[in-house]
Tab-separated table of C-alpha atoms in Angstrom:
chain	number	residue	atom	x	y	z
A	50	MET	CA	85.655	125.006	88.090
A	51	SER	CA	88.476	124.682	90.597
A	52	PRO	CA	89.343	121.202	91.890
A	53	GLU	CA	88.086	120.181	95.284
A	54	VAL	CA	90.616	121.074	97.962
A	55	PRO	CA	91.497	117.982	100.026
A	56	PRO	CA	91.253	118.203	103.786
A	57	PRO	CA	94.363	118.935	105.849
A	58	SER	CA	96.436	115.924	106.758
A	59	ARG	CA	95.485	114.473	110.095
A	60	ARG	CA	98.618	115.776	111.812
A	61	ALA	CA	98.880	118.989	109.799
A	62	LEU	CA	98.599	121.174	112.879
A	63	LEU	CA	101.260	119.299	114.811
A	64	ARG	CA	103.817	121.517	116.459
A	65	ALA	CA	106.113	119.225	118.417
A	66	GLY	CA	109.001	120.435	120.462
A	67	ALA	CA	109.635	122.493	123.479
A	68	CYS	CA	109.473	120.351	126.541
A	69	GLY	CA	110.868	123.411	128.270
A	70	LEU	CA	107.426	124.950	127.860
A	71	LEU	CA	106.255	122.586	130.549
A	72	GLY	CA	109.357	122.225	132.682
A	73	ALA	CA	111.681	119.483	131.476
A	74	ALA	CA	112.705	116.739	133.830
A	75	VAL	CA	113.879	113.288	132.912
A	76	GLY	CA	111.518	111.783	135.467
A	77	GLY	CA	108.355	113.201	133.907
A	78	CYS	CA	108.537	116.353	131.849
A	79	GLY	CA	105.741	118.735	132.650
A	80	PHE	CA	104.070	116.704	135.387
A	81	MET	CA	104.637	118.207	138.798
A	82	PRO	CA	101.512	117.638	140.868
A	83	ALA	CA	101.613	118.829	144.438
A	84	ASP	CA	100.497	115.393	145.568
A	85	LYS	CA	100.795	112.006	143.927
A	86	PRO	CA	97.403	110.511	143.064
A	87	ALA	CA	96.191	107.924	145.553
A	88	ALA	CA	97.075	104.360	144.611
A	89	ASP	CA	93.465	103.476	143.872
A	90	ARG	CA	93.320	106.297	141.300
A	91	LEU	CA	96.098	104.542	139.352
A	92	ALA	CA	94.755	100.987	139.695
A	93	PRO	CA	93.667	99.172	136.514
A	94	PRO	CA	89.945	99.724	135.883
A	95	GLU	CA	87.424	97.038	135.043
A	96	PRO	CA	85.866	97.204	131.575
A	97	ARG	CA	82.291	98.330	132.239
A	98	VAL	CA	79.943	101.099	131.266
A	99	ASP	CA	80.382	103.829	133.863
A	100	GLY	CA	79.367	106.826	131.747
A	101	ASP	CA	79.840	108.415	128.339
A	102	LEU	CA	83.302	108.335	126.759
A	103	VAL	CA	85.217	111.620	127.001
A	104	TYR	CA	87.699	111.273	124.144
A	105	PHE	CA	90.819	113.424	123.478
A	106	ASN	CA	92.896	112.812	120.346
A	107	TRP	CA	94.231	114.300	117.130
A	108	ALA	CA	91.361	115.406	114.930
A	109	ASP	CA	89.833	112.801	112.637
A	110	PHE	CA	91.834	109.823	113.907
A	111	VAL	CA	88.952	107.384	114.370
A	112	ASP	CA	86.447	106.450	111.672
A	113	PRO	CA	83.084	108.039	112.577
A	114	ALA	CA	81.409	104.721	111.751
A	115	VAL	CA	83.471	103.063	114.484
A	116	PHE	CA	82.344	105.687	116.989
A	117	LYS	CA	78.725	105.134	116.002
A	118	GLY	CA	79.059	101.392	116.430
A	119	PHE	CA	80.543	101.815	119.890
A	120	GLU	CA	77.795	104.211	120.934
A	121	LYS	CA	75.077	101.871	119.712
A	122	GLU	CA	76.516	98.746	121.299
A	123	TYR	CA	77.106	100.229	124.748
A	124	GLY	CA	74.392	102.882	124.896
A	125	VAL	CA	76.851	105.733	125.477
A	126	LYS	CA	77.877	108.920	123.720
A	127	VAL	CA	81.392	109.762	122.563
A	128	ILE	CA	82.201	113.323	123.627
A	129	GLN	CA	85.101	114.418	121.452
A	130	SER	CA	87.803	117.005	121.987
A	131	ASN	CA	90.944	117.404	119.892
A	132	PHE	CA	94.479	118.644	120.457
A	133	ASP	CA	96.977	119.914	117.892
A	134	SER	CA	100.173	119.051	119.769
A	135	MET	CA	101.401	116.934	122.639
A	136	GLU	CA	102.122	120.098	124.578
A	137	GLY	CA	98.535	121.203	124.054
A	138	MET	CA	97.270	117.867	125.329
A	139	VAL	CA	99.411	118.078	128.446
A	140	ALA	CA	98.454	121.683	129.109
A	141	LYS	CA	94.787	120.631	129.202
A	142	LEU	CA	95.572	117.765	131.589
A	143	ASN	CA	97.620	120.021	133.847
A	144	ALA	CA	94.788	122.562	133.858
A	145	GLY	CA	92.523	119.922	135.389
A	146	ASN	CA	90.542	118.896	132.312
A	147	ARG	CA	89.301	115.325	132.630
A	148	TYR	CA	89.287	112.809	129.789
A	149	ASP	CA	88.660	109.076	129.697
A	150	ILE	CA	90.985	108.203	126.834
A	151	ILE	CA	93.999	110.062	125.443
A	152	PHE	CA	96.562	109.211	122.747
A	153	PRO	CA	100.119	110.225	123.644
A	154	THR	CA	103.099	109.429	121.456
A	155	ALA	CA	105.702	107.092	122.922
A	156	LYS	CA	107.965	109.679	124.588
A	157	TRP	CA	104.970	111.518	126.023
A	158	ALA	CA	103.498	108.283	127.317
A	159	GLN	CA	106.740	107.798	129.219
A	160	ARG	CA	106.503	111.288	130.725
A	161	LEU	CA	102.884	110.783	131.717
A	162	ALA	CA	103.510	107.395	133.305
A	163	ARG	CA	106.574	108.586	135.207
A	164	GLY	CA	104.628	111.566	136.447
A	165	GLY	CA	101.855	109.381	137.896
A	166	ARG	CA	99.354	110.641	135.337
A	167	LEU	CA	98.150	107.325	133.864
A	168	ARG	CA	95.999	104.460	135.126
A	169	ARG	CA	97.486	101.014	134.797
A	170	ILE	CA	95.896	98.767	132.173
A	171	ASP	CA	95.440	95.071	132.880
A	172	HIS	CA	95.754	93.398	129.486
A	173	ALA	CA	94.014	90.299	130.826
A	174	ARG	CA	90.823	92.378	131.086
A	175	LEU	CA	90.925	93.154	127.348
A	176	SER	CA	89.500	90.269	125.340
A	177	ASN	CA	91.363	91.369	122.190
A	178	ALA	CA	94.735	92.224	123.751
A	179	ASP	CA	96.445	89.090	122.482
A	180	ALA	CA	95.965	90.324	118.913
A	181	VAL	CA	98.482	93.035	119.814
A	182	PHE	CA	100.814	91.593	122.408
A	183	GLY	CA	100.729	88.013	121.149
A	184	THR	CA	102.061	89.058	117.743
A	185	TYR	CA	103.772	92.428	118.088
A	186	THR	CA	106.138	91.341	120.825
A	187	TYR	CA	107.989	94.662	120.753
A	188	PHE	CA	105.063	96.175	122.619
A	189	THR	CA	105.101	93.598	125.416
A	190	ASP	CA	107.929	95.567	127.015
A	191	PRO	CA	108.551	98.851	125.178
A	192	TRP	CA	111.186	101.282	126.408
A	193	TYR	CA	108.623	104.014	127.066
A	194	ASP	CA	106.299	101.921	129.269
A	195	PRO	CA	107.832	98.732	130.734
A	196	GLY	CA	105.418	95.861	130.321
A	197	SER	CA	103.014	98.251	128.554
A	198	ALA	CA	101.677	98.701	132.061
A	199	HIS	CA	99.859	101.943	131.238
A	200	THR	CA	99.377	101.827	127.472
A	201	VAL	CA	98.189	99.830	124.475
A	202	PRO	CA	99.671	100.760	121.073
A	203	PHE	CA	97.250	102.544	118.738
A	204	THR	CA	99.313	103.273	115.610
A	205	ALA	CA	102.888	102.915	114.394
A	206	TYR	CA	104.493	105.031	111.683
A	207	LYS	CA	107.771	106.234	110.257
A	208	THR	CA	109.085	109.473	108.790
A	209	GLY	CA	110.571	109.650	105.328
A	210	ILE	CA	110.532	111.659	102.122
A	211	GLY	CA	107.564	112.141	99.816
A	212	TRP	CA	108.201	113.547	96.373
A	213	ARG	CA	106.809	114.206	92.913
A	214	ARG	CA	108.367	111.889	90.335
A	215	ASP	CA	106.919	114.007	87.533
A	216	LYS	CA	108.953	117.010	88.693
A	217	ILE	CA	112.278	115.640	89.895
A	218	GLY	CA	112.470	112.019	88.724
A	219	ASP	CA	113.891	109.296	90.953
A	220	LEU	CA	115.718	109.833	94.232
A	221	THR	CA	118.743	108.095	95.758
A	222	ASP	CA	117.174	106.712	98.965
A	223	SER	CA	118.986	109.242	101.152
A	224	TRP	CA	118.071	112.184	103.343
A	225	ARG	CA	120.554	114.078	101.162
A	226	ASP	CA	117.836	114.042	98.504
A	227	LEU	CA	116.318	117.015	100.326
A	228	TRP	CA	119.208	118.984	98.803
A	229	ASN	CA	118.136	117.981	95.256
A	230	ASP	CA	118.889	120.914	92.951
A	231	ARG	CA	115.797	120.241	90.817
A	232	ALA	CA	113.611	120.793	93.889
A	233	ARG	CA	115.270	123.983	95.114
A	234	GLY	CA	112.610	126.367	96.464
A	235	LYS	CA	110.045	123.565	96.462
A	236	VAL	CA	111.253	121.689	99.542
A	237	PHE	CA	109.311	121.505	102.805
A	238	LEU	CA	110.419	120.111	106.145
A	239	LEU	CA	107.922	119.125	108.812
A	240	ASP	CA	107.193	121.890	111.294
A	241	ASP	CA	108.402	119.661	114.104
A	242	ARG	CA	111.473	120.016	116.274
A	243	ASP	CA	112.267	116.356	116.799
A	244	GLU	CA	111.614	115.366	113.192
A	245	VAL	CA	113.839	118.049	111.684
A	246	LEU	CA	116.696	117.680	114.149
A	247	GLY	CA	116.339	113.907	113.953
A	248	MET	CA	116.543	113.918	110.151
A	249	ALA	CA	119.770	115.909	110.269
A	250	ALA	CA	121.166	113.687	113.025
A	251	LEU	CA	120.533	110.552	110.953
A	252	THR	CA	122.092	112.194	107.896
A	253	LEU	CA	125.240	112.753	109.961
A	254	GLY	CA	125.197	109.284	111.509
A	255	LEU	CA	124.225	110.596	114.955
A	256	ASP	CA	121.626	109.419	117.463
A	257	VAL	CA	118.182	110.595	116.406
A	258	SER	CA	117.543	112.220	119.813
A	259	THR	CA	120.986	113.636	120.517
A	260	GLY	CA	121.131	116.535	122.939
A	261	ASP	CA	124.910	116.874	122.886
A	262	PRO	CA	125.832	120.522	122.194
A	263	GLY	CA	128.641	119.571	119.826
A	264	ASN	CA	126.363	117.281	117.835
A	265	LEU	CA	123.680	119.943	117.737
A	266	ASP	CA	126.189	122.446	116.356
A	267	ARG	CA	126.882	120.020	113.506
A	268	ILE	CA	123.145	119.564	112.993
A	269	THR	CA	122.424	123.293	112.847
A	270	ASP	CA	125.307	123.781	110.404
A	271	LEU	CA	123.893	121.078	108.143
A	272	LEU	CA	120.392	122.510	108.320
A	273	GLY	CA	121.787	125.980	107.735
A	274	ASP	CA	123.091	124.691	104.409
A	275	LEU	CA	119.646	123.314	103.556
A	276	ARG	CA	117.702	126.358	104.746
A	277	PRO	CA	118.122	128.500	101.562
A	278	ARG	CA	116.689	125.643	99.490
A	279	LEU	CA	113.496	125.394	101.528
A	280	ARG	CA	110.134	126.807	100.682
A	281	GLY	CA	109.243	126.449	104.338
A	282	PHE	CA	108.228	124.289	107.271
A	283	SER	CA	104.855	122.604	107.008
A	284	SER	CA	103.272	119.442	108.379
A	285	ASP	CA	100.550	119.386	105.710
A	286	SER	CA	102.537	116.882	103.701
A	287	TYR	CA	100.045	115.550	101.235
A	288	ASN	CA	98.367	118.833	100.328
A	289	ASN	CA	101.761	120.404	99.596
A	290	LEU	CA	102.603	117.561	97.247
A	291	LEU	CA	99.157	117.311	95.656
A	292	ASN	CA	98.929	120.998	94.810
A	293	GLY	CA	102.519	121.270	93.620
A	294	ASN	CA	103.726	123.639	96.326
A	295	ALA	CA	106.241	120.925	97.188
A	296	TYR	CA	108.302	118.789	94.864
A	297	ILE	CA	109.844	117.104	97.879
A	298	GLN	CA	108.596	116.995	101.473
A	299	GLN	CA	109.677	115.381	104.711
A	300	ALA	CA	106.555	113.397	105.553
A	301	TRP	CA	104.900	110.952	107.911
A	302	SER	CA	104.153	107.592	106.320
A	303	GLY	CA	100.521	107.686	107.403
A	304	ASP	CA	99.895	111.014	105.721
A	305	MET	CA	101.461	109.719	102.525
A	306	ALA	CA	99.161	106.711	102.663
A	307	ALA	CA	96.189	109.025	103.162
A	308	MET	CA	97.310	111.030	100.125
A	309	LEU	CA	96.698	107.994	97.938
A	310	ASN	CA	92.964	108.531	98.393
A	311	GLN	CA	93.314	111.985	96.856
A	312	ALA	CA	95.845	111.393	94.088
A	313	GLU	CA	94.393	111.004	90.589
A	314	ASP	CA	97.566	109.211	89.519
A	315	PRO	CA	99.568	107.712	92.429
A	316	SER	CA	102.464	106.907	90.078
A	317	VAL	CA	103.243	110.633	90.006
A	318	PHE	CA	104.330	110.411	93.647
A	319	GLY	CA	106.870	108.461	95.649
A	320	PHE	CA	107.740	107.800	99.270
A	321	GLN	CA	111.081	106.586	100.567
A	322	ALA	CA	112.451	105.603	103.960
A	323	PRO	CA	116.069	106.784	103.609
A	324	LYS	CA	118.941	104.371	104.029
A	325	GLU	CA	120.542	106.391	106.847
A	326	GLY	CA	117.564	105.449	109.032
A	327	THR	CA	114.027	106.652	109.602
A	328	PRO	CA	112.422	107.890	112.827
A	329	ILE	CA	109.780	105.492	114.124
A	330	ASN	CA	106.949	106.466	116.444
A	331	SER	CA	103.797	105.103	117.989
A	332	ASP	CA	100.615	106.625	119.343
A	333	CYS	CA	99.152	104.884	122.384
A	334	TYR	CA	95.805	104.398	124.050
A	335	ALA	CA	96.093	105.647	127.642
A	336	ILE	CA	93.673	106.376	130.494
A	337	PRO	CA	94.454	109.459	132.621
A	338	TRP	CA	94.633	109.165	136.398
A	339	ASN	CA	91.566	111.388	136.786
A	340	ALA	CA	89.401	109.817	134.070
A	341	PRO	CA	85.729	110.142	135.073
A	342	HIS	CA	84.736	106.955	133.206
A	343	PRO	CA	87.748	104.614	133.068
A	344	GLY	CA	85.562	101.525	132.679
A	345	THR	CA	84.061	102.883	129.467
A	346	ALA	CA	87.582	103.715	128.291
A	347	MET	CA	88.576	100.062	128.731
A	348	LEU	CA	85.547	98.973	126.700
A	349	PHE	CA	86.522	101.430	123.967
A	350	ILE	CA	90.105	100.140	123.759
A	351	ASP	CA	88.837	96.574	123.470
A	352	TYR	CA	86.257	97.612	120.868
A	353	MET	CA	88.925	99.340	118.791
A	354	LEU	CA	91.014	96.142	118.759
A	355	ARG	CA	88.290	94.071	117.094
A	356	PRO	CA	89.419	93.015	113.602
A	357	GLU	CA	86.512	94.641	111.788
A	358	ASN	CA	87.115	97.958	113.539
A	359	VAL	CA	90.871	97.824	112.970
A	360	LYS	CA	90.219	97.350	109.255
A	361	LYS	CA	87.807	100.297	109.086
A	362	ASN	CA	90.149	102.564	110.977
A	363	ILE	CA	93.264	101.695	108.976
A	364	GLU	CA	91.430	102.438	105.744
A	365	TYR	CA	90.132	105.699	107.195
A	366	ILE	CA	93.290	107.204	108.754
A	367	GLY	CA	96.055	105.714	106.596
A	368	TYR	CA	98.141	104.689	109.610
A	369	PRO	CA	98.840	101.030	110.441
A	370	MET	CA	97.586	99.626	113.721
A	371	PRO	CA	99.734	96.888	115.297
A	372	VAL	CA	97.002	94.276	115.525
A	373	ALA	CA	97.392	90.726	114.212
A	374	GLY	CA	95.541	90.101	110.979
A	375	SER	CA	95.513	93.746	109.897
A	376	GLU	CA	98.764	93.614	107.957
A	377	LYS	CA	97.249	92.821	104.554
A	378	VAL	CA	94.679	95.595	104.952
A	379	TYR	CA	97.460	98.141	105.319
A	380	ALA	CA	99.730	96.541	102.720
A	381	ASP	CA	96.926	96.729	100.153
A	382	LEU	CA	96.258	100.348	101.086
A	383	VAL	CA	99.891	101.415	100.589
A	384	GLU	CA	100.746	99.166	97.632
A	385	PRO	CA	102.125	102.148	95.649
A	386	PHE	CA	104.213	103.202	98.687
A	387	PRO	CA	105.510	99.957	100.232
A	388	GLU	CA	108.015	101.824	102.389
A	389	CYS	CA	105.101	103.093	104.471
A	390	LEU	CA	104.975	99.641	106.068
A	391	VAL	CA	106.250	99.440	109.654
A	392	THR	CA	107.733	96.058	110.529
A	393	GLN	CA	108.830	94.518	113.810
A	394	GLU	CA	112.406	95.108	112.675
A	395	ASP	CA	111.632	98.795	112.184
A	396	LEU	CA	110.306	98.957	115.736
A	397	LYS	CA	113.489	97.379	117.082
A	398	ALA	CA	115.786	99.762	115.214
A	399	ASP	CA	115.914	102.139	118.198
A	400	ALA	CA	114.942	105.144	116.095
A	401	PHE	CA	112.196	106.412	118.430
A	402	PHE	CA	112.530	109.954	119.738
A	403	ARG	CA	113.602	109.696	123.384
A	404	ASN	CA	113.246	112.041	126.340
A	405	GLY	CA	116.409	113.837	127.368
A	406	ASP	CA	117.299	115.521	130.638
A	407	ARG	CA	116.631	119.213	131.134
A	408	ALA	CA	119.944	120.315	129.628
A	409	ALA	CA	119.490	118.149	126.539
A	410	GLU	CA	115.924	119.327	125.944
A	411	GLU	CA	116.904	122.960	126.349
A	412	ALA	CA	119.805	122.477	123.926
A	413	ARG	CA	117.417	120.934	121.384
A	414	ASP	CA	114.979	123.818	121.862
A	415	THR	CA	117.780	126.316	121.192
A	416	ALA	CA	118.944	124.435	118.102
A	417	TRP	CA	115.392	124.348	116.727
A	418	THR	CA	114.989	128.082	117.323
A	419	HIS	CA	118.145	128.733	115.311
A	420	VAL	CA	116.999	126.458	112.499
A	421	LYS	CA	113.582	128.100	112.247
A	422	ALA	CA	115.049	131.587	112.351
A	423	GLY	CA	117.364	130.733	109.488
């Protein structure tokens, strides 16, 4: 009898990258409405039931039990849709699809806010907001959304290296471990432009989001040296490691934490955040400018910030949520992989992927095309 195949990792379908697909512009990539929304369409909504919740997120990123509790308490339905990339999310918004709550990553939250695509959020109207902003002070004024005027942080995570100790032993805490001779032909990189270019940039001591052509030439040369050692590009980190297709894999911390639920013997595996630096990212709660039920969206954000719901969701998705009192829940979950933890110091390390101008984004697109083509 064959073993049960674990489900895909929650970001396994992610295909990050080409801002050029949507028309890059430093002031709001991909958001070029003919008319700016009226001011009242961007005003902060009151938390109140004004209809069912139309929800748009990565697949399987909220515990179904939490959804059921929200539905029961407020007498509404959660109508779910999922995206498999930030570009896919934006394409749906630009096509006129209407959602009450969306979950952009930090750089995409910046694009949406600059493009006039997000409602403002009054933290004073969220009874549980202090559990975030009173403790995780980084998010009181993040670079991507000054004053968190349009967003509330949902998750935080880092990118590192997952590997099989039983196949290649210990590593050296460096991105150079991806070149490990014992793993040759069993190495996967994430299928993600920013993550792959960012990894190489950090290895070379460069800015994680560099769009400088000279720097990108160095990055593509470095990745060209790694390319023959790869088995491929895949964002299904934990399945690749569990089934032995990968001995070493560039991986998101949250997916490695989720893998612990599937591993018969966690000691077989390891996760490291390399010493050259690790990319840090955050998903955000955000309410689109054209949300049909923004009041219900506010109730949902507040509901998700309740301690009991934070605990359930952390244990379900494997990603930490920056809410006071949840730290031990996540620390216990990732005890075998302590480097999955995301601290305030990690957040301040300026290793987030940033938006570049059109020329920088196009240069990064070109570099990624060369890397993928080999």
